[in-house]
Amino acid sequence: MPEFTGWLLDLFEDPREGLVLYFIDEAGARWRLSRPFPVTFYALGEDAELRALWQHLSNRPGEITLSRARRMDVFKRGEVTALGVTVKNPYLVRKVFQQTAAQFPHLEYADADLHISLRFAAETGAFPLARCRVAANEAHQLEEIEVLEDAWTLKTEPIPLRVISLEPDVAPHHASPRALLAKIEGETYRFDLRTWRPLLVNLRALIQRHDPDLLLTDYGDTWLLPRLLKESEAHHIPLGLNREPGRGVSTRAERTYFSYGQLIYRGQQVHLFGRCHIDRQNAVLWDDYALEGTIEVTRVTALPLQTAARVSPGTGISSIEMLTALREGILVPWQKQQAEMLKPAADLFSADQGGLVYQPKIGVHKNVAQIDFVSLYPAIMVHFNISPETILPDPDGDNLVPALGLAIDTSQDGLIPKALRPLLEKRIEMKKHLASTPAWDPYRKGFASRSSALKWLLVTCFGYLGYKNARFGRIEAHQAVTAYGREALLRAKEAAEDMGFEVIQLYVDGLWVHHPEKTQPADIQPLLLDIQQRTGLPISLDGIYRWVVFVGSRQNKKRPVANRYFGVFQDGTLKVRGIDARRRDSTPFVSTAQMHLLELLARVQEPEEALPEAIAFLKSRLRALRAGEVELTDLLVRQRLGRKMEAYRTPSPAARAVLQLNSAGKTLRPGQRVPFIYTLGKPGVFAWDLPQRPNPRAVDVARYQRLLLRAAGIVLESWGLDEEKLTERMLSDLSQLHLPATSKQHPLKHRRNIPGVIDPPVKRALKGQTY
């Protein structure tokens, strides 16, 4: 009888064996096991309709078992009677449920469309990538599984994943790739994409020899794997992408959706069986936390690795809540039926106020301490027991929500606090661990990635509490969280002022305070303790700035903007929010220059000392721009296409770039980012992914100059050099820098004022320009 210790890599439904599981043995072997796994969903409604459903399903005794069950319904705040429909083979549950819902549309359904990994984790405790002790019989059927490291273990054993990386030599949406690069165990193999038969034979041999657990690709979802499968079929050469014999790949269509006021695009997905596939270009937040963070998301959400890589943090937090509900015997509604509670208009006005924002004082502030509540909104949900079933419409009681006609039931823990508590505690422990881990520690990077993954899950849990389609969302719970958040921030402000601090800014979950005599971390500790005592919520010192600058609005410099600032901590670390260096649509030429200016200011004790070097740096960047020495890739702007093309009355630069791509036979969907370069004349842009090369002489140098000087002015205006003064100072050296006489003149009408664009020395410099 096989017994081993290892990691659960993948699991999925099978039409013959029920549930198939793949394990990585710590001794190096890979195991395929199976087991029967009946799945139950529930129907709720009028007795007559439930009896009709019972009669309809009772003629399938070999496939379906029916039962009467009592389950907790959080929205009804008590147990309800439901008809349990148990499907013997989980592979058939979706088909049975869809047929049932179509024939009995007036019934409510629960636990109907849950991922198989959530059901397995709820029943056995074993989740994807869990380290387990496993026992199976001679037929390789799973008999026992014991989890050795739960999802909340801080330090885990490293998983011995075998990884093959596959990527084309160039982005396929930009140009036609000529080669496929395969990387494994430090070796790189190059396959010619113009000769498919030898490529397929060699790639198949590589996969068979190394038997990877994970295919890590670039553009694997949207181009590479679909193309490989197409050529494999055409040449009758199977690749063996799956470990599971006889199974094809699973594909999911591309889609565009709204999230937090933005259009988000997700490309199509290609999932494998028995091994995992992650497309780095299609994975959510891969640039933020990479594989280590994705593994962390997999462990805490109980979603398979290749699924966890592609779902949003909101889906992740929803999975945690559904897993908790399954373990607690709480029904997971298929379609939420609950509406907002009836309330007077005055209550609506007092409830919908969101987070508290205290407009900052524009300009430079020295020795400012930034104090942040640790995951404020999740901490509020846990501390005050906020959940859909704990919200009471009766305003009488001891646990009244501030400024709302609601009360909180504290007699027992709600579902949401139960789901969030271990996640919040793990995030806090990770932050403590990171604070005590030196920068040279090789494990620090992995811990930072895992901590970032947990942060994103906690950030979205508040939004999902008020999302109308969330399984356990309730707007009153959402409003209660913001009400407690406002109260906590006001109490923190009062505590700071009672101790003699000046409050520079408040913003939702943090405050910036100044005291002329309290400039060291130890001086701030009494304030932290007082705030924690007054609010009951965890709070920490983010750092003490040597100086911090709060920037005004672009439209009106005298109007403060709460989340637009930059500063340098006492240890020399920079913090930047809301300016070009942090914006995704900012060109690298501008954002890197702005960041370099900030670094110059941070190196010296008094920022004024760095102004001469900052001016010299700006002149050097303008010289490089005029001489054509700036890489075209550094001039790229990446803007999101915000709507369908026919919806534009005046096309934006991104829309004009898409029109160019459409004429070249390339299509983009709303939500995708469009890279382009600003150019002279109409249409004013050049789409980067056009088949032809851009003409470097057509670059709108004057526009990039304005963008650079505007970004520099944001950084330097607090020291007397705003955009206007910088422009005047740069233009005073016109003959040296070849700048236009005025940045507002149209470059085509004043080409004689831009000798740097057409002079022969520039043509010679452009010979080395790369594309």
JSON list of C-alpha atoms in Angstrom, two decimals, residues 145-265:
[
{"chain": "A", "resi": 145, "resn": "ILE", "atom": "CA", "xyz": [-4.76, 12.17, 4.05]},
{"chain": "A", "resi": 146, "resn": "GLU", "atom": "CA", "xyz": [-3.36, 14.18, 6.95]},
{"chain": "A", "resi": 147, "resn": "VAL", "atom": "CA", "xyz": [-2.33, 17.82, 6.60]},
{"chain": "A", "resi": 148, "resn": "LEU", "atom": "CA", "xyz": [1.11, 18.50, 8.12]},
{"chain": "A", "resi": 149, "resn": "GLU", "atom": "CA", "xyz": [1.19, 22.27, 7.48]},
{"chain": "A", "resi": 150, "resn": "ASP", "atom": "CA", "xyz": [-2.06, 24.19, 7.55]},
{"chain": "A", "resi": 151, "resn": "ALA", "atom": "CA", "xyz": [-2.73, 27.29, 5.45]},
{"chain": "A", "resi": 152, "resn": "TRP", "atom": "CA", "xyz": [-1.75, 29.61, 8.30]},
{"chain": "A", "resi": 153, "resn": "THR", "atom": "CA", "xyz": [1.74, 28.18, 8.92]},
{"chain": "A", "resi": 154, "resn": "LEU", "atom": "CA", "xyz": [4.22, 31.07, 8.78]},
{"chain": "A", "resi": 155, "resn": "LYS", "atom": "CA", "xyz": [7.34, 29.13, 7.74]},
{"chain": "A", "resi": 156, "resn": "THR", "atom": "CA", "xyz": [6.65, 26.28, 5.34]},
{"chain": "A", "resi": 157, "resn": "GLU", "atom": "CA", "xyz": [8.79, 23.61, 3.73]},
{"chain": "A", "resi": 158, "resn": "PRO", "atom": "CA", "xyz": [9.81, 24.64, 0.19]},
{"chain": "A", "resi": 159, "resn": "ILE", "atom": "CA", "xyz": [7.87, 22.80, -2.52]},
{"chain": "A", "resi": 160, "resn": "PRO", "atom": "CA", "xyz": [10.19, 20.96, -4.97]},
{"chain": "A", "resi": 161, "resn": "LEU", "atom": "CA", "xyz": [8.35, 22.11, -8.09]},
{"chain": "A", "resi": 162, "resn": "ARG", "atom": "CA", "xyz": [9.87, 21.16, -11.43]},
{"chain": "A", "resi": 163, "resn": "VAL", "atom": "CA", "xyz": [9.38, 24.17, -13.70]},
{"chain": "A", "resi": 164, "resn": "ILE", "atom": "CA", "xyz": [9.81, 24.69, -17.45]},
{"chain": "A", "resi": 165, "resn": "SER", "atom": "CA", "xyz": [9.65, 28.28, -18.67]},
{"chain": "A", "resi": 166, "resn": "LEU", "atom": "CA", "xyz": [8.40, 28.86, -22.24]},
{"chain": "A", "resi": 167, "resn": "GLU", "atom": "CA", "xyz": [8.39, 32.25, -23.96]},
{"chain": "A", "resi": 168, "resn": "PRO", "atom": "CA", "xyz": [8.55, 33.65, -27.51]},
{"chain": "A", "resi": 169, "resn": "ASP", "atom": "CA", "xyz": [11.52, 35.84, -28.41]},
{"chain": "A", "resi": 170, "resn": "VAL", "atom": "CA", "xyz": [9.20, 38.84, -28.90]},
{"chain": "A", "resi": 171, "resn": "ALA", "atom": "CA", "xyz": [5.72, 39.76, -27.72]},
{"chain": "A", "resi": 172, "resn": "PRO", "atom": "CA", "xyz": [3.36, 38.24, -30.34]},
{"chain": "A", "resi": 173, "resn": "HIS", "atom": "CA", "xyz": [0.99, 41.24, -30.34]},
{"chain": "A", "resi": 174, "resn": "HIS", "atom": "CA", "xyz": [3.96, 43.46, -31.22]},
{"chain": "A", "resi": 175, "resn": "ALA", "atom": "CA", "xyz": [5.66, 41.42, -33.94]},
{"chain": "A", "resi": 176, "resn": "SER", "atom": "CA", "xyz": [5.78, 37.85, -35.27]},
{"chain": "A", "resi": 177, "resn": "PRO", "atom": "CA", "xyz": [7.97, 35.69, -32.99]},
{"chain": "A", "resi": 178, "resn": "ARG", "atom": "CA", "xyz": [10.76, 33.78, -34.72]},
{"chain": "A", "resi": 179, "resn": "ALA", "atom": "CA", "xyz": [11.87, 31.53, -31.88]},
{"chain": "A", "resi": 180, "resn": "LEU", "atom": "CA", "xyz": [10.57, 29.79, -28.77]},
{"chain": "A", "resi": 181, "resn": "LEU", "atom": "CA", "xyz": [12.82, 29.87, -25.72]},
{"chain": "A", "resi": 182, "resn": "ALA", "atom": "CA", "xyz": [12.58, 27.02, -23.20]},
{"chain": "A", "resi": 183, "resn": "LYS", "atom": "CA", "xyz": [14.37, 27.38, -19.87]},
{"chain": "A", "resi": 184, "resn": "ILE", "atom": "CA", "xyz": [14.82, 24.64, -17.27]},
{"chain": "A", "resi": 185, "resn": "GLU", "atom": "CA", "xyz": [17.40, 24.04, -14.53]},
{"chain": "A", "resi": 186, "resn": "GLY", "atom": "CA", "xyz": [19.61, 26.88, -15.75]},
{"chain": "A", "resi": 187, "resn": "GLU", "atom": "CA", "xyz": [19.65, 25.70, -19.39]},
{"chain": "A", "resi": 188, "resn": "THR", "atom": "CA", "xyz": [18.07, 27.59, -22.30]},
{"chain": "A", "resi": 189, "resn": "TYR", "atom": "CA", "xyz": [16.88, 25.86, -25.48]},
{"chain": "A", "resi": 190, "resn": "ARG", "atom": "CA", "xyz": [16.00, 27.83, -28.61]},
{"chain": "A", "resi": 191, "resn": "PHE", "atom": "CA", "xyz": [13.48, 26.38, -31.08]},
{"chain": "A", "resi": 192, "resn": "ASP", "atom": "CA", "xyz": [12.87, 27.87, -34.54]},
{"chain": "A", "resi": 193, "resn": "LEU", "atom": "CA", "xyz": [9.19, 28.75, -34.99]},
{"chain": "A", "resi": 194, "resn": "ARG", "atom": "CA", "xyz": [9.52, 28.53, -38.77]},
{"chain": "A", "resi": 195, "resn": "THR", "atom": "CA", "xyz": [10.09, 24.75, -38.65]},
{"chain": "A", "resi": 196, "resn": "TRP", "atom": "CA", "xyz": [7.23, 23.31, -36.63]},
{"chain": "A", "resi": 197, "resn": "ARG", "atom": "CA", "xyz": [7.88, 19.58, -36.93]},
{"chain": "A", "resi": 198, "resn": "PRO", "atom": "CA", "xyz": [11.36, 19.58, -35.29]},
{"chain": "A", "resi": 199, "resn": "LEU", "atom": "CA", "xyz": [10.12, 22.12, -32.74]},
{"chain": "A", "resi": 200, "resn": "LEU", "atom": "CA", "xyz": [7.24, 19.86, -31.67]},
{"chain": "A", "resi": 201, "resn": "VAL", "atom": "CA", "xyz": [9.42, 16.75, -31.54]},
{"chain": "A", "resi": 202, "resn": "ASN", "atom": "CA", "xyz": [12.12, 18.45, -29.44]},
{"chain": "A", "resi": 203, "resn": "LEU", "atom": "CA", "xyz": [9.65, 20.19, -27.13]},
{"chain": "A", "resi": 204, "resn": "ARG", "atom": "CA", "xyz": [7.82, 16.91, -26.52]},
{"chain": "A", "resi": 205, "resn": "ALA", "atom": "CA", "xyz": [11.13, 15.23, -25.70]},
{"chain": "A", "resi": 206, "resn": "LEU", "atom": "CA", "xyz": [12.00, 18.04, -23.29]},
{"chain": "A", "resi": 207, "resn": "ILE", "atom": "CA", "xyz": [8.65, 17.70, -21.50]},
{"chain": "A", "resi": 208, "resn": "GLN", "atom": "CA", "xyz": [8.95, 13.92, -21.30]},
{"chain": "A", "resi": 209, "resn": "ARG", "atom": "CA", "xyz": [12.52, 14.06, -19.99]},
{"chain": "A", "resi": 210, "resn": "HIS", "atom": "CA", "xyz": [11.94, 16.65, -17.27]},
{"chain": "A", "resi": 211, "resn": "ASP", "atom": "CA", "xyz": [8.23, 15.92, -16.52]},
{"chain": "A", "resi": 212, "resn": "PRO", "atom": "CA", "xyz": [7.52, 19.45, -15.19]},
{"chain": "A", "resi": 213, "resn": "ASP", "atom": "CA", "xyz": [4.96, 20.19, -12.50]},
{"chain": "A", "resi": 214, "resn": "LEU", "atom": "CA", "xyz": [4.53, 23.75, -13.76]},
{"chain": "A", "resi": 215, "resn": "LEU", "atom": "CA", "xyz": [4.66, 25.32, -17.21]},
{"chain": "A", "resi": 216, "resn": "LEU", "atom": "CA", "xyz": [5.53, 28.98, -16.67]},
{"chain": "A", "resi": 217, "resn": "THR", "atom": "CA", "xyz": [4.91, 30.89, -19.89]},
{"chain": "A", "resi": 218, "resn": "ASP", "atom": "CA", "xyz": [4.74, 34.33, -21.43]},
{"chain": "A", "resi": 219, "resn": "TYR", "atom": "CA", "xyz": [1.62, 34.72, -23.61]},
{"chain": "A", "resi": 220, "resn": "GLY", "atom": "CA", "xyz": [0.86, 31.03, -23.06]},
{"chain": "A", "resi": 221, "resn": "ASP", "atom": "CA", "xyz": [-2.87, 31.65, -22.57]},
{"chain": "A", "resi": 222, "resn": "THR", "atom": "CA", "xyz": [-3.41, 34.05, -25.44]},
{"chain": "A", "resi": 223, "resn": "TRP", "atom": "CA", "xyz": [-0.94, 32.85, -28.08]},
{"chain": "A", "resi": 224, "resn": "LEU", "atom": "CA", "xyz": [1.68, 30.22, -27.32]},
{"chain": "A", "resi": 225, "resn": "LEU", "atom": "CA", "xyz": [-0.26, 27.17, -26.10]},
{"chain": "A", "resi": 226, "resn": "PRO", "atom": "CA", "xyz": [-3.17, 27.63, -28.56]},
{"chain": "A", "resi": 227, "resn": "ARG", "atom": "CA", "xyz": [-0.61, 27.87, -31.37]},
{"chain": "A", "resi": 228, "resn": "LEU", "atom": "CA", "xyz": [1.36, 24.84, -30.14]},
{"chain": "A", "resi": 229, "resn": "LEU", "atom": "CA", "xyz": [-1.84, 22.78, -29.89]},
{"chain": "A", "resi": 230, "resn": "LYS", "atom": "CA", "xyz": [-2.94, 23.83, -33.37]},
{"chain": "A", "resi": 231, "resn": "GLU", "atom": "CA", "xyz": [0.40, 22.84, -34.91]},
{"chain": "A", "resi": 232, "resn": "SER", "atom": "CA", "xyz": [0.48, 19.64, -32.85]},
{"chain": "A", "resi": 233, "resn": "GLU", "atom": "CA", "xyz": [-2.85, 18.59, -34.33]},
{"chain": "A", "resi": 234, "resn": "ALA", "atom": "CA", "xyz": [-1.84, 19.62, -37.85]},
{"chain": "A", "resi": 235, "resn": "HIS", "atom": "CA", "xyz": [1.42, 17.63, -37.72]},
{"chain": "A", "resi": 236, "resn": "HIS", "atom": "CA", "xyz": [-0.05, 14.69, -35.73]},
{"chain": "A", "resi": 237, "resn": "ILE", "atom": "CA", "xyz": [2.64, 15.07, -33.02]},
{"chain": "A", "resi": 238, "resn": "PRO", "atom": "CA", "xyz": [1.13, 14.99, -29.49]},
{"chain": "A", "resi": 239, "resn": "LEU", "atom": "CA", "xyz": [2.95, 17.27, -27.08]},
{"chain": "A", "resi": 240, "resn": "GLY", "atom": "CA", "xyz": [1.88, 15.74, -23.77]},
{"chain": "A", "resi": 241, "resn": "LEU", "atom": "CA", "xyz": [1.14, 19.07, -22.08]},
{"chain": "A", "resi": 242, "resn": "ASN", "atom": "CA", "xyz": [-1.11, 17.22, -19.61]},
{"chain": "A", "resi": 243, "resn": "ARG", "atom": "CA", "xyz": [0.05, 14.56, -17.20]},
{"chain": "A", "resi": 244, "resn": "GLU", "atom": "CA", "xyz": [-3.46, 13.14, -17.16]},
{"chain": "A", "resi": 245, "resn": "PRO", "atom": "CA", "xyz": [-3.80, 10.75, -20.11]},
{"chain": "A", "resi": 246, "resn": "GLY", "atom": "CA", "xyz": [-6.73, 11.20, -22.44]},
{"chain": "A", "resi": 247, "resn": "ARG", "atom": "CA", "xyz": [-7.62, 14.73, -21.30]},
{"chain": "A", "resi": 248, "resn": "GLY", "atom": "CA", "xyz": [-7.41, 17.80, -23.50]},
{"chain": "A", "resi": 249, "resn": "VAL", "atom": "CA", "xyz": [-6.64, 21.22, -22.14]},
{"chain": "A", "resi": 250, "resn": "SER", "atom": "CA", "xyz": [-9.40, 23.31, -20.53]},
{"chain": "A", "resi": 251, "resn": "THR", "atom": "CA", "xyz": [-9.93, 26.77, -22.01]},
{"chain": "A", "resi": 252, "resn": "ARG", "atom": "CA", "xyz": [-11.83, 29.75, -20.65]},
{"chain": "A", "resi": 253, "resn": "ALA", "atom": "CA", "xyz": [-12.89, 32.68, -22.80]},
{"chain": "A", "resi": 254, "resn": "GLU", "atom": "CA", "xyz": [-11.50, 36.20, -22.59]},
{"chain": "A", "resi": 255, "resn": "ARG", "atom": "CA", "xyz": [-13.67, 38.75, -20.82]},
{"chain": "A", "resi": 256, "resn": "THR", "atom": "CA", "xyz": [-13.97, 42.42, -19.90]},
{"chain": "A", "resi": 257, "resn": "TYR", "atom": "CA", "xyz": [-15.61, 43.62, -16.68]},
{"chain": "A", "resi": 258, "resn": "PHE", "atom": "CA", "xyz": [-15.91, 46.64, -14.39]},
{"chain": "A", "resi": 259, "resn": "SER", "atom": "CA", "xyz": [-14.04, 46.71, -11.08]},
{"chain": "A", "resi": 260, "resn": "TYR", "atom": "CA", "xyz": [-13.80, 49.75, -8.79]},
{"chain": "A", "resi": 261, "resn": "GLY", "atom": "CA", "xyz": [-14.73, 52.11, -11.62]},
{"chain": "A", "resi": 262, "resn": "GLN", "atom": "CA", "xyz": [-12.23, 50.66, -14.13]},
{"chain": "A", "resi": 263, "resn": "LEU", "atom": "CA", "xyz": [-12.62, 48.40, -17.13]},
{"chain": "A", "resi": 264, "resn": "ILE", "atom": "CA", "xyz": [-10.51, 45.29, -16.63]},
{"chain": "A", "resi": 265, "resn": "TYR", "atom": "CA", "xyz": [-9.57, 42.91, -19.43]}
]
